[in-house]
Short mmCIF file of N, CA and C in Angstrom, two decimals:
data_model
loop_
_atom_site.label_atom_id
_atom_site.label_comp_id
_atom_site.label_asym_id
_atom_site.label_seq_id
_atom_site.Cartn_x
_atom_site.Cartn_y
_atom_site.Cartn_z
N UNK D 1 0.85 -1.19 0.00
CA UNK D 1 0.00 0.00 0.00
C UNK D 1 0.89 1.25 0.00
N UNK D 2 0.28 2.10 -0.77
CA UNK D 2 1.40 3.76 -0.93
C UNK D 2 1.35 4.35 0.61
N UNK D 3 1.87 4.97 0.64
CA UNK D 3 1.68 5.88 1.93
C UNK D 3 1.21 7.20 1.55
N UNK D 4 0.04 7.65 1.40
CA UNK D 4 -1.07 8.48 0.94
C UNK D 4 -0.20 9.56 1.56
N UNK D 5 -0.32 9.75 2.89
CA UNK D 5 -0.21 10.73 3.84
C UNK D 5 1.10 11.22 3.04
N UNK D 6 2.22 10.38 2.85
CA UNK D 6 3.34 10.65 2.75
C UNK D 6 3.77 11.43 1.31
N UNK D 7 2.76 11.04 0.83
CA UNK D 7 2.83 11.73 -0.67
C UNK D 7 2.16 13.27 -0.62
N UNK D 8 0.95 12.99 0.02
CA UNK D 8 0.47 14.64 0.32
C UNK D 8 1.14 15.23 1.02
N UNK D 9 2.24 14.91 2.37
CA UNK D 9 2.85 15.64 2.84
C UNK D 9 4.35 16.75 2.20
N UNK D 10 4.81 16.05 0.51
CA UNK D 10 5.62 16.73 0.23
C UNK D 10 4.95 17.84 -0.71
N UNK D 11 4.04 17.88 -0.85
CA UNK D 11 2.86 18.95 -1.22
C UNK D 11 2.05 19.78 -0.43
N UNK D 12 1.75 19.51 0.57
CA UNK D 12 1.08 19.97 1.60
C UNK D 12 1.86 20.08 2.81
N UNK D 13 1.19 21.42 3.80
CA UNK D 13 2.21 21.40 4.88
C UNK D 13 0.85 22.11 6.22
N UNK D 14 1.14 21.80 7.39
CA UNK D 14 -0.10 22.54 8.47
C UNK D 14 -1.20 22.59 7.77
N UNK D 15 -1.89 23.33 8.13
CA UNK D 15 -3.49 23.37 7.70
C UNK D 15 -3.64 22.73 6.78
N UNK D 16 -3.48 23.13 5.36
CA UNK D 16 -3.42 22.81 4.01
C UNK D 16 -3.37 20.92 4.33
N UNK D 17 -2.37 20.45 4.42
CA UNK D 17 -2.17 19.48 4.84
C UNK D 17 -3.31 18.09 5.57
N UNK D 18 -3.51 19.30 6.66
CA UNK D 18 -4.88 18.53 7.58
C UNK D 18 -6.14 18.53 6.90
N UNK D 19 -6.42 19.47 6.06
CA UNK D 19 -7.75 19.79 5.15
C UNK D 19 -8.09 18.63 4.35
N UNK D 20 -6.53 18.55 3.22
CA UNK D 20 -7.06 17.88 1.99
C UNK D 20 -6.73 16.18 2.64
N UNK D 21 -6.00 15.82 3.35
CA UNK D 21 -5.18 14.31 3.68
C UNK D 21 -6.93 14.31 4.32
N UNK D 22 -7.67 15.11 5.15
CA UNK D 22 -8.77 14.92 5.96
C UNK D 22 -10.27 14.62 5.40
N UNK D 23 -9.86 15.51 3.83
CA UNK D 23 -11.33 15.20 2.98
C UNK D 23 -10.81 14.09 2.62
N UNK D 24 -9.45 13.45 2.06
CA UNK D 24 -9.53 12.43 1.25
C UNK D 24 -10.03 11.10 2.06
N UNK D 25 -10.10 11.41 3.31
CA UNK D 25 -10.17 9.84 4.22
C UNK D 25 -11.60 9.73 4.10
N UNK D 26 -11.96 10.85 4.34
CA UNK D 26 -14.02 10.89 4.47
C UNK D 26 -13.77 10.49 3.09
N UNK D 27 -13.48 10.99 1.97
CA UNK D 27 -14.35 10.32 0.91
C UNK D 27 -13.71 8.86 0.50
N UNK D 28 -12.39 8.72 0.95
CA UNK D 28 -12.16 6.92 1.19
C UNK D 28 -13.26 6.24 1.59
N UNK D 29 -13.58 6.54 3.11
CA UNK D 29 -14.40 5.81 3.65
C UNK D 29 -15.52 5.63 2.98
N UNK D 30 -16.39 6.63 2.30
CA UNK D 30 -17.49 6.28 1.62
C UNK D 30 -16.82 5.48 0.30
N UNK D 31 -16.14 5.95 -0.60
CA UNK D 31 -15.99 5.12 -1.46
C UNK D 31 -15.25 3.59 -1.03
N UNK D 32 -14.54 3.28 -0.07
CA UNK D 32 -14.65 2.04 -0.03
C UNK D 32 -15.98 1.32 0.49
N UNK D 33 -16.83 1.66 1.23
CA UNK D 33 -18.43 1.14 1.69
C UNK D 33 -18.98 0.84 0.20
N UNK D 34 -18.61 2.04 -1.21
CA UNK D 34 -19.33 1.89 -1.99
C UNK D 34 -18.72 0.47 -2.99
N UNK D 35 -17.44 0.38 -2.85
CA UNK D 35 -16.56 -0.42 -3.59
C UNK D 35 -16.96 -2.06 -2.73
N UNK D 36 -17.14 -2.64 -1.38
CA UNK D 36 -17.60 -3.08 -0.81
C UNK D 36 -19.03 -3.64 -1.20
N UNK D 37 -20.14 -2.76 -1.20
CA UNK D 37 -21.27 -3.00 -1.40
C UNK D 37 -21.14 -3.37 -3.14
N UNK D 38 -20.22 -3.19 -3.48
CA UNK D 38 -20.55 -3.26 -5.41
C UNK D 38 -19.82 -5.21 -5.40
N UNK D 39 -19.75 -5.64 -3.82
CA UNK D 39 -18.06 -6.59 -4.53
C UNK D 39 -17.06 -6.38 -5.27
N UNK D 40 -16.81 -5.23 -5.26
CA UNK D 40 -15.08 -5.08 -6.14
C UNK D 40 -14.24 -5.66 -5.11
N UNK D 41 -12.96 -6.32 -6.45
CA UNK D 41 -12.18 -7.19 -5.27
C UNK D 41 -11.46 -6.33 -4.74
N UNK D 42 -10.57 -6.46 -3.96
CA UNK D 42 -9.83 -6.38 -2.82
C UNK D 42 -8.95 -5.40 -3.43
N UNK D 43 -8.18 -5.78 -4.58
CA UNK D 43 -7.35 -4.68 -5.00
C UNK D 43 -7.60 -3.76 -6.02
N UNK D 44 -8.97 -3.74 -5.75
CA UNK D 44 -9.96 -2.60 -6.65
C UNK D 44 -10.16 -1.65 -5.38
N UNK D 45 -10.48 -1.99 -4.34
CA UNK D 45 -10.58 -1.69 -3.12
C UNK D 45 -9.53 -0.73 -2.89
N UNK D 46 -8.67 -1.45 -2.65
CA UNK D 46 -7.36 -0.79 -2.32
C UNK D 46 -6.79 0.52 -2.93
N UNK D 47 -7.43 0.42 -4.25
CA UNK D 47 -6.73 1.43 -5.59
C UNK D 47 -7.79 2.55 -4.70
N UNK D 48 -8.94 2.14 -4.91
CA UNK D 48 -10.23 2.83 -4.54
C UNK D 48 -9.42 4.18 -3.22
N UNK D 49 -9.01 3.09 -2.37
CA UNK D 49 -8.72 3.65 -1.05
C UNK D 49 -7.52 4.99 -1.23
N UNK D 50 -6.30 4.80 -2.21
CA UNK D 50 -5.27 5.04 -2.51
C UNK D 50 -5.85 6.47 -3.11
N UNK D 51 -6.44 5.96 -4.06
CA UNK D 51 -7.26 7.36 -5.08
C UNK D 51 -7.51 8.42 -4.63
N UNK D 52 -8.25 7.75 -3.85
CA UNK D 52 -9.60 9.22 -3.12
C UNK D 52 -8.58 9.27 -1.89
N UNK D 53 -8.19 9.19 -1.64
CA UNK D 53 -6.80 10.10 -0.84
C UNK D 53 -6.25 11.12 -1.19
N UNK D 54 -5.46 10.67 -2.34
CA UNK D 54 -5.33 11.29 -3.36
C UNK D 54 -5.95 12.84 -4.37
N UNK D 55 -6.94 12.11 -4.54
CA UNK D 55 -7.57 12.92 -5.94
C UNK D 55 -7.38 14.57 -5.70
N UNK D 56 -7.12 14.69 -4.58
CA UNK D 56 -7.51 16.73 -4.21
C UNK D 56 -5.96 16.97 -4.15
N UNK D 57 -4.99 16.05 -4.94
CA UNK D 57 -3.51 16.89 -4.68
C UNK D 57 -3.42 18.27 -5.26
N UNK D 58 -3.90 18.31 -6.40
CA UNK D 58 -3.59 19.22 -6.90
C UNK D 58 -4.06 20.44 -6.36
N UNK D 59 -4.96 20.61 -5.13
CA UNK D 59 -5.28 21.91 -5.10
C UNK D 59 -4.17 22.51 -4.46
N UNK D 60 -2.43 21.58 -3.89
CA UNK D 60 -1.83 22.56 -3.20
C UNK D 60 -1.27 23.65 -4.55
N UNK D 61 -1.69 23.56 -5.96
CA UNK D 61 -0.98 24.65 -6.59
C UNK D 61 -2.18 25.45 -7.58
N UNK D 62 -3.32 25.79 -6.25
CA UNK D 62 -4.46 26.59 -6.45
C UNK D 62 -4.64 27.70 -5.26
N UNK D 63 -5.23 29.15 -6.10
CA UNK D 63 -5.68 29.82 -4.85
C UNK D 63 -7.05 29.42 -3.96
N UNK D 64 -6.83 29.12 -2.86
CA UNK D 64 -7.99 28.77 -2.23
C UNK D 64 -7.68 29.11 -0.60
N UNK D 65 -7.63 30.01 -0.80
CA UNK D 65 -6.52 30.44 0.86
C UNK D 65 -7.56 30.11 1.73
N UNK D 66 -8.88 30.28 1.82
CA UNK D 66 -9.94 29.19 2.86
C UNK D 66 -9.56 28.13 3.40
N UNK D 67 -9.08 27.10 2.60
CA UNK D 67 -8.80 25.97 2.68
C UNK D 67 -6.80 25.57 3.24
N UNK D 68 -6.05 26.78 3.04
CA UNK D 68 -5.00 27.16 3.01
C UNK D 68 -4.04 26.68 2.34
N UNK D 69 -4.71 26.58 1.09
CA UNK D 69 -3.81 26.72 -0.40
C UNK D 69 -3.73 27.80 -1.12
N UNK D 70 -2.29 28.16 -1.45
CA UNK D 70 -1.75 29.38 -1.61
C UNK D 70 -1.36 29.69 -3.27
N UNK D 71 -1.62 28.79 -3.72
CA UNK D 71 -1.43 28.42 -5.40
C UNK D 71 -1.38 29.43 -6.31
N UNK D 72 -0.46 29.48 -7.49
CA UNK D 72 -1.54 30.78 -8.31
C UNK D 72 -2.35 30.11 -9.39
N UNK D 73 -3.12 29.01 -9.56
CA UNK D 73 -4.21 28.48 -10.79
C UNK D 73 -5.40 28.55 -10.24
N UNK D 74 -6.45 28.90 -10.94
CA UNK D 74 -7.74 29.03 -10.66
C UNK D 74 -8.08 27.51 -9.70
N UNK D 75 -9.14 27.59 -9.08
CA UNK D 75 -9.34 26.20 -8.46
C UNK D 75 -10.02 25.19 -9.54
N UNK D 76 -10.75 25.59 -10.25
CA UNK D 76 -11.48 24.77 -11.35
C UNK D 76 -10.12 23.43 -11.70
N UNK D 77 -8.70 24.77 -11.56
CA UNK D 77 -7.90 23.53 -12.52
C UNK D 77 -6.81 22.19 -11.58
N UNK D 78 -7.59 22.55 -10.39
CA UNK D 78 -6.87 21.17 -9.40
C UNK D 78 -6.72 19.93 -10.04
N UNK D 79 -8.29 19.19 -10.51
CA UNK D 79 -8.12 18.38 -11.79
C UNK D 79 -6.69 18.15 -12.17
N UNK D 80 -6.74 18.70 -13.03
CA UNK D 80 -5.63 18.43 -14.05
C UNK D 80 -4.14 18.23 -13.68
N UNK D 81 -4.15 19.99 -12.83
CA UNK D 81 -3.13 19.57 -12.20
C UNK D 81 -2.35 18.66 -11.14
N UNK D 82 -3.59 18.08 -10.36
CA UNK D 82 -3.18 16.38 -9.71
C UNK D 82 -2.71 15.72 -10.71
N UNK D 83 -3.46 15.55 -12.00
CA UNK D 83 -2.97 14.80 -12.74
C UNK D 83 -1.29 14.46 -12.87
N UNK D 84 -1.00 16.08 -13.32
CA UNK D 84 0.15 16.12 -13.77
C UNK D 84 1.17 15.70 -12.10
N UNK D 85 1.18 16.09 -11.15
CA UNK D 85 1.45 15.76 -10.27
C UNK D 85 1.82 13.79 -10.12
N UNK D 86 0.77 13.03 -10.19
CA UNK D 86 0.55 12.06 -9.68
C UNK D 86 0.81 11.53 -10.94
N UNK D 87 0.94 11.64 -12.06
CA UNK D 87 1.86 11.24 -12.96
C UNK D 87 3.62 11.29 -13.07
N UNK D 88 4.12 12.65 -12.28
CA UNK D 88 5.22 12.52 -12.02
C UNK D 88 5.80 11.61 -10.52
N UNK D 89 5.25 11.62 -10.01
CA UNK D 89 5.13 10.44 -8.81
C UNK D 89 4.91 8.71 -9.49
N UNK D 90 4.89 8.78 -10.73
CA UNK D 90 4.71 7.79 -10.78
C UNK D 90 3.45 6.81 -10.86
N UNK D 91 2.34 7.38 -10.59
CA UNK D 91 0.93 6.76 -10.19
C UNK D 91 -0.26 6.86 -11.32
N UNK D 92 0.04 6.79 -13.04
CA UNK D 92 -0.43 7.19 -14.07
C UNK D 92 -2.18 6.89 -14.02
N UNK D 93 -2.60 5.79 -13.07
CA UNK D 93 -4.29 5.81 -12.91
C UNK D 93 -4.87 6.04 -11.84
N UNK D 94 -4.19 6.82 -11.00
CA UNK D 94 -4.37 7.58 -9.68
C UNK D 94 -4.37 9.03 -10.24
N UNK D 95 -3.57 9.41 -11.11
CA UNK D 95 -3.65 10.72 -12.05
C UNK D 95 -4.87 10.81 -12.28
N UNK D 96 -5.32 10.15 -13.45
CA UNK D 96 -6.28 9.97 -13.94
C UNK D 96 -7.97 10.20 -12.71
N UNK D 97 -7.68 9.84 -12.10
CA UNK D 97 -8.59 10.08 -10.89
C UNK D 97 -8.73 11.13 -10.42
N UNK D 98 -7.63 11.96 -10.06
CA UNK D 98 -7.45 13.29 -10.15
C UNK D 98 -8.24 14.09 -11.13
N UNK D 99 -8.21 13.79 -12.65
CA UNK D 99 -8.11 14.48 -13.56
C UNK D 99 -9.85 14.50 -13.84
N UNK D 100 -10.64 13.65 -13.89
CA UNK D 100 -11.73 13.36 -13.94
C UNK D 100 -12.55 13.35 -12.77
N UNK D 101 -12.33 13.98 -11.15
CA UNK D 101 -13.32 13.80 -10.34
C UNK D 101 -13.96 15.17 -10.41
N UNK D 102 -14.02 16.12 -11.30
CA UNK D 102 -14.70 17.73 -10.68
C UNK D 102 -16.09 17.05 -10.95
N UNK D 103 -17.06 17.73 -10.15
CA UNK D 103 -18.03 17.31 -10.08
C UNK D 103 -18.93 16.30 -10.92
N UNK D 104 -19.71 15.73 -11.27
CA UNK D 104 -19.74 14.71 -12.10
C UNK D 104 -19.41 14.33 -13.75
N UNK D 105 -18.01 15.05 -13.42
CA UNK D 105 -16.96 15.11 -15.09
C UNK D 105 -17.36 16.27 -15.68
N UNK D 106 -16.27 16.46 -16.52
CA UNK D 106 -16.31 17.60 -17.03
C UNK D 106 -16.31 17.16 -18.85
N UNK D 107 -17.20 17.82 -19.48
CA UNK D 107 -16.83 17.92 -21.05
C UNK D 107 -16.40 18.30 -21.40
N UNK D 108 -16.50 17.81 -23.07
CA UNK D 108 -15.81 19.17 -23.85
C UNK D 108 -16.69 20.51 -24.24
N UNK D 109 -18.20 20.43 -24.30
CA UNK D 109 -19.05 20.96 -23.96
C UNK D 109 -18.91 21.85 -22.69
N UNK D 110 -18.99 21.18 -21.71
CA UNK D 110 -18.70 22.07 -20.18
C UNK D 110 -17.38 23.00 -20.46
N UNK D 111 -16.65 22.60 -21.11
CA UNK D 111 -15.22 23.25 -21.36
C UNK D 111 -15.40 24.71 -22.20
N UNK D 112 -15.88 24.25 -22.89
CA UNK D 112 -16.28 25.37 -24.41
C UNK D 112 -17.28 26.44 -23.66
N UNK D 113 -18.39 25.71 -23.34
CA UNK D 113 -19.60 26.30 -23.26
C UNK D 113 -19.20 27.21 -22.01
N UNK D 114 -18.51 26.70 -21.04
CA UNK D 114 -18.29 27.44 -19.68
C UNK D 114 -16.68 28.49 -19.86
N UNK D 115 -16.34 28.85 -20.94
CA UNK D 115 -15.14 29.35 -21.27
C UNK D 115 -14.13 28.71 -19.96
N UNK D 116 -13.70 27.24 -19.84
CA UNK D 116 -12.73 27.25 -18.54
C UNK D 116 -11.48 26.88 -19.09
N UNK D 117 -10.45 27.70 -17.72
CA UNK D 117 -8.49 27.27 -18.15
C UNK D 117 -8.65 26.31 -18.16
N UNK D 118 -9.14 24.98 -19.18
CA UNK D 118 -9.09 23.90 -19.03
C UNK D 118 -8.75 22.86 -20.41
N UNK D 119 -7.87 22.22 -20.72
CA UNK D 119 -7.23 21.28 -21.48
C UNK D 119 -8.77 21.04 -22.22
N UNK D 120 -9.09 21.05 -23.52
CA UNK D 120 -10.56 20.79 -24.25
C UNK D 120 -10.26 19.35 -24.42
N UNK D 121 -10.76 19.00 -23.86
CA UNK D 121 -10.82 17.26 -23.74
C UNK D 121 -11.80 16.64 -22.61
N UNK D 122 -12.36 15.60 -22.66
CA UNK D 122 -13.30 15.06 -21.77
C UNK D 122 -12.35 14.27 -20.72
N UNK D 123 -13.08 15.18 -20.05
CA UNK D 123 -12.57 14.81 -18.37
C UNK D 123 -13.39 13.92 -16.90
N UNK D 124 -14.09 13.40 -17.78
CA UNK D 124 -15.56 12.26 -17.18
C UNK D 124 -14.89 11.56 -16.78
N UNK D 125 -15.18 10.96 -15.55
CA UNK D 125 -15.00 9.30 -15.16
C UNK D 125 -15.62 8.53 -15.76
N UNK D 126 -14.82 7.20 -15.76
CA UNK D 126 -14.57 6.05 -17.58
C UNK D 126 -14.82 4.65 -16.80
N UNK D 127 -13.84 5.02 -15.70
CA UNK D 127 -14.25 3.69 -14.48
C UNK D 127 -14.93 3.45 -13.63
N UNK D 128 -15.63 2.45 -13.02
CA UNK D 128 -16.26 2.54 -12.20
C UNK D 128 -15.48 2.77 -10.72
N UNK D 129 -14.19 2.65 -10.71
CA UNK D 129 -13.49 3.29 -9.63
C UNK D 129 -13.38 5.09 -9.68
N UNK D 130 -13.34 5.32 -10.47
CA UNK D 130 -13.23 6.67 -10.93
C UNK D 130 -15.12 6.95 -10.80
N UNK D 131 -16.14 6.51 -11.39
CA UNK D 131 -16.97 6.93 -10.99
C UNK D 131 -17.66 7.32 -9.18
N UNK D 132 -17.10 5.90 -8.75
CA UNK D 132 -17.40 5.57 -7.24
C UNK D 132 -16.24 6.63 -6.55
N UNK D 133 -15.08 7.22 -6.53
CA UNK D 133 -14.57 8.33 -6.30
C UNK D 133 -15.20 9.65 -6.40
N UNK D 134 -15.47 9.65 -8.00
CA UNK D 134 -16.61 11.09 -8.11
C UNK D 134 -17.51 10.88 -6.89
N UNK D 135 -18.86 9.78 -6.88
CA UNK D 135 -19.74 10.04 -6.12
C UNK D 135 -19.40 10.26 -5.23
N UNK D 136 -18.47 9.60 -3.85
CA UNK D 136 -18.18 9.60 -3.03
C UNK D 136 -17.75 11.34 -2.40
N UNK D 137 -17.09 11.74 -3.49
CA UNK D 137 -16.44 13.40 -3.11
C UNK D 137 -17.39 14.24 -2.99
N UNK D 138 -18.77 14.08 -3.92
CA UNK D 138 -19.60 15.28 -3.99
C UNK D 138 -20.47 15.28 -3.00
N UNK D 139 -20.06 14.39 -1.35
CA UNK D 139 -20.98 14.58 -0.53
C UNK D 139 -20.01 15.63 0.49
N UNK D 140 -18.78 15.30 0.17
CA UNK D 140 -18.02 16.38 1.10
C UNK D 140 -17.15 17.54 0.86
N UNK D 141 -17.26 18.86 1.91
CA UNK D 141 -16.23 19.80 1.67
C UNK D 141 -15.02 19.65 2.14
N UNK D 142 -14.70 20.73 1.28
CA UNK D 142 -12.67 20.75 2.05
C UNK D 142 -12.84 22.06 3.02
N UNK D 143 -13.67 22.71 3.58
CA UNK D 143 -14.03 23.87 4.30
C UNK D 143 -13.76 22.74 5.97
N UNK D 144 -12.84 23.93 6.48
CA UNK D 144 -12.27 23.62 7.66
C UNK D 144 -13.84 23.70 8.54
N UNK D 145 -13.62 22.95 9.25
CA UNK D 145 -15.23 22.55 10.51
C UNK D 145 -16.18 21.95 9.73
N UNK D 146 -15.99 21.56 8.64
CA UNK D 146 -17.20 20.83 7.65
C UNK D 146 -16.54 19.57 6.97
N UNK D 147 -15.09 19.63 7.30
CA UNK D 147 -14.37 18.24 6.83
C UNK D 147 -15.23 16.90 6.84
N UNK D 148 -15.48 17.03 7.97
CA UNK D 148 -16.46 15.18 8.50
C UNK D 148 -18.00 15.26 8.24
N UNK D 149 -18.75 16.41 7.69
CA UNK D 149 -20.10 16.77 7.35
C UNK D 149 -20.36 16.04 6.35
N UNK D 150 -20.98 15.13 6.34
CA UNK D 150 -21.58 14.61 4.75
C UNK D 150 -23.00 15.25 4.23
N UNK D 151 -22.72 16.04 2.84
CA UNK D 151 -23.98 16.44 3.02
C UNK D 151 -25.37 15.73 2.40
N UNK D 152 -26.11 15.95 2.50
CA UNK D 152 -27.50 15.21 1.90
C UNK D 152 -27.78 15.01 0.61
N UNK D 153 -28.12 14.14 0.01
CA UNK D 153 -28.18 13.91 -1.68
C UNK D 153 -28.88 14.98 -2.18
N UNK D 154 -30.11 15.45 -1.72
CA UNK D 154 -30.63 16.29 -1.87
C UNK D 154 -30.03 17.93 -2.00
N UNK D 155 -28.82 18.03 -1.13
CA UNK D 155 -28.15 19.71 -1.09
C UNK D 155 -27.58 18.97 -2.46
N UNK D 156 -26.53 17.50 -2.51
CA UNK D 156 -25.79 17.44 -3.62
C UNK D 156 -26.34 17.96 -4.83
N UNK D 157 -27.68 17.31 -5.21
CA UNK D 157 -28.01 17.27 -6.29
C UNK D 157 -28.34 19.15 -7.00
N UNK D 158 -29.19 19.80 -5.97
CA UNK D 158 -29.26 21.12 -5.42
C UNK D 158 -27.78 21.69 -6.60
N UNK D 159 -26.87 21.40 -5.70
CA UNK D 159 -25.67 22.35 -6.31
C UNK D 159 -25.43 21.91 -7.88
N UNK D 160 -25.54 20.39 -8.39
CA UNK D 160 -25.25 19.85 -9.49
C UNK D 160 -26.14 20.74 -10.41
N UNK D 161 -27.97 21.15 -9.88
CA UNK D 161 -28.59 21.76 -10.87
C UNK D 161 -28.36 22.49 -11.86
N UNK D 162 -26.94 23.39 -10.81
CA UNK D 162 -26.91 24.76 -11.23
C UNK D 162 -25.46 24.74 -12.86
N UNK D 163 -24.96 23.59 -12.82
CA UNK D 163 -24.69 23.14 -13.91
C UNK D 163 -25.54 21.87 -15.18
N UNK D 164 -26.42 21.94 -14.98
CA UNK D 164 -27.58 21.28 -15.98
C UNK D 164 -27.78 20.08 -15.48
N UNK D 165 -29.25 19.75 -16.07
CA UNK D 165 -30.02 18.76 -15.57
C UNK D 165 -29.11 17.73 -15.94
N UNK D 166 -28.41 17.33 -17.18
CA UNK D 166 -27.95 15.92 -17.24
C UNK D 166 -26.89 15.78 -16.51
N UNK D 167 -26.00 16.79 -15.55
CA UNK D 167 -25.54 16.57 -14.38
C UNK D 167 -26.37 16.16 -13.39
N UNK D 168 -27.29 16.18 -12.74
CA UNK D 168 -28.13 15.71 -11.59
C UNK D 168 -28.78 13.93 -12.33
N UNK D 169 -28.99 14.32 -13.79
CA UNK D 169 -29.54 12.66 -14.32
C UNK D 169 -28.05 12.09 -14.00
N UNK D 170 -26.68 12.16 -13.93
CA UNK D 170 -25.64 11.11 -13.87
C UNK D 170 -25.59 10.89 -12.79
N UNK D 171 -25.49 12.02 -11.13
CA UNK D 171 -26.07 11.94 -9.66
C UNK D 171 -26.73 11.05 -9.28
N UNK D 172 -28.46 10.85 -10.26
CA UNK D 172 -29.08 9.93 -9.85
C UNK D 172 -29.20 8.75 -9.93
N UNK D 173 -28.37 8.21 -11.49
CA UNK D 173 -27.61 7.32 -11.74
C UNK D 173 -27.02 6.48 -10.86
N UNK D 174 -26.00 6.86 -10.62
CA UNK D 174 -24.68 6.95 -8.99
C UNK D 174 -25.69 6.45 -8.07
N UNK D 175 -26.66 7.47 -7.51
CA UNK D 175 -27.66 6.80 -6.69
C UNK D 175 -28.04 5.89 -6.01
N UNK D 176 -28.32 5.16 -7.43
CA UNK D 176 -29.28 3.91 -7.80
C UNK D 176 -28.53 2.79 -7.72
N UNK D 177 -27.10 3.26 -8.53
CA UNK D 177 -25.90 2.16 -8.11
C UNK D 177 -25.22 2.12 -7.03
N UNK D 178 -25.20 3.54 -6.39
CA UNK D 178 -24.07 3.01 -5.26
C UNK D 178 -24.34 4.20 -4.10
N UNK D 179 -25.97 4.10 -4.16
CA UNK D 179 -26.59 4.88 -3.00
C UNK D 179 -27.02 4.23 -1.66
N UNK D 180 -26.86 3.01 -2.23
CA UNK D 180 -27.27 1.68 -0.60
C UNK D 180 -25.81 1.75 0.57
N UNK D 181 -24.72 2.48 0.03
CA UNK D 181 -23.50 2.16 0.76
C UNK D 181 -23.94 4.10 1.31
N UNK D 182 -24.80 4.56 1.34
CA UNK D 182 -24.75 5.77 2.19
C UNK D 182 -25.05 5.40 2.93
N UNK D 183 -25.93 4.44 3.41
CA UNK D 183 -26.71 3.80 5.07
C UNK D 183 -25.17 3.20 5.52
N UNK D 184 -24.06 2.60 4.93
CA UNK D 184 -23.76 1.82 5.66
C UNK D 184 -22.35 2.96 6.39
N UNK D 185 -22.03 4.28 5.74
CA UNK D 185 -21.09 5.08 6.40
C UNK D 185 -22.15 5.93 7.27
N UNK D 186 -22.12 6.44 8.55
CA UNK D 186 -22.61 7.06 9.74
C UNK D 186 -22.07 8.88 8.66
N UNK D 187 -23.32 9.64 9.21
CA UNK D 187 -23.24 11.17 8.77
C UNK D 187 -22.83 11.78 9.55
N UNK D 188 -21.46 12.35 9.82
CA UNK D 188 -21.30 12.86 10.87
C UNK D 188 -21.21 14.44 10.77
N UNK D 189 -21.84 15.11 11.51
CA UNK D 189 -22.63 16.51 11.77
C UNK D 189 -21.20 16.95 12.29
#
């Protein structure tokens, strides 16, 4: 097994550090319940676990001083830039995880249509590890005192609206597949 912590720590330092290593465990935990409840084997599991640890490296080279990342790239482009990150580490489908979790993928459509600093290429999750990562993230923030908050499908879907309905139809999707493993992680307030 990688040593998660150890990889975010040469990227991350104090706060910054405790934030993102802190969202990635909450959304471990749900995505392994969800990887679990699907029977993925063991070292689907594991990747699962590794990933979503993972996936928020890139925001240490974003402004998001809330969160206490000091970066100069817009936050939209954490994405990518994990990518590039976790590709030079060595970890080319842990990148990839990175690169594809902003909210339930990004197009080339979303790209164009939303003018974003963003590589014009489809940036969707392809796997169902990569999908079960997406779902898993969009229940939690990286906002310090809200780390361990999971929020309600209902706020999720709420925020997805406000980027188009066939974002909330892929949400409900997710749901249907891998909405029985929300009973089995505890919501903690």
């Amino acid at each position: 097994m990688l040593d998660m912590i150890g990889i975010l720590g040469r990227y991350f330092e104090g706060e910054a550090l405790t934030n993102v290593a802190t969202h990635g465990r909450v959304v471990a935990d749900l995505a392994l319940a969800v990887g679990r409840e699907a029977s993925l084997p063991g070292e689907e599991c594991a990747f699962i676990e590794e990933a979503a640890i993972l996936h928020d490296i890139g925001v240490c080279r974003v402004a998001a001083p809330e969160i206490g990342a000091l970066g100069p790239h817009p936050y939209i482009m954490h994405g990518i830039l994990g990518r590039e990150i976790l590709e030079h580490e060595g970890l080319p489908r842990h990148a990839m995880v990175c690169e594809r979790h902003i909210g339930v993928g990004l197009t080339v459509t979303d790209i164009v249509d939303r003018q974003l600093p963003l590589p014009c290429r489809d940036m969707a999750p392809r796997t169902t590890a990569e999908e079960i990562i997406c779902f898993a993230d969009l229940f939690f923030s990286k906002k310090p005192g809200r780390l361990k908050h999971r929020k309600p499908a209902e706020q999720v879907r709420e925020k997805l609206s406000h980027f188009g309905q066939d974002k909330v139809q892929i949400f409900d999707t997710w749901m249907v597949r891998f909405g029985a493993a929300l009973r089995v992680v505890p919501t903690i307030c």
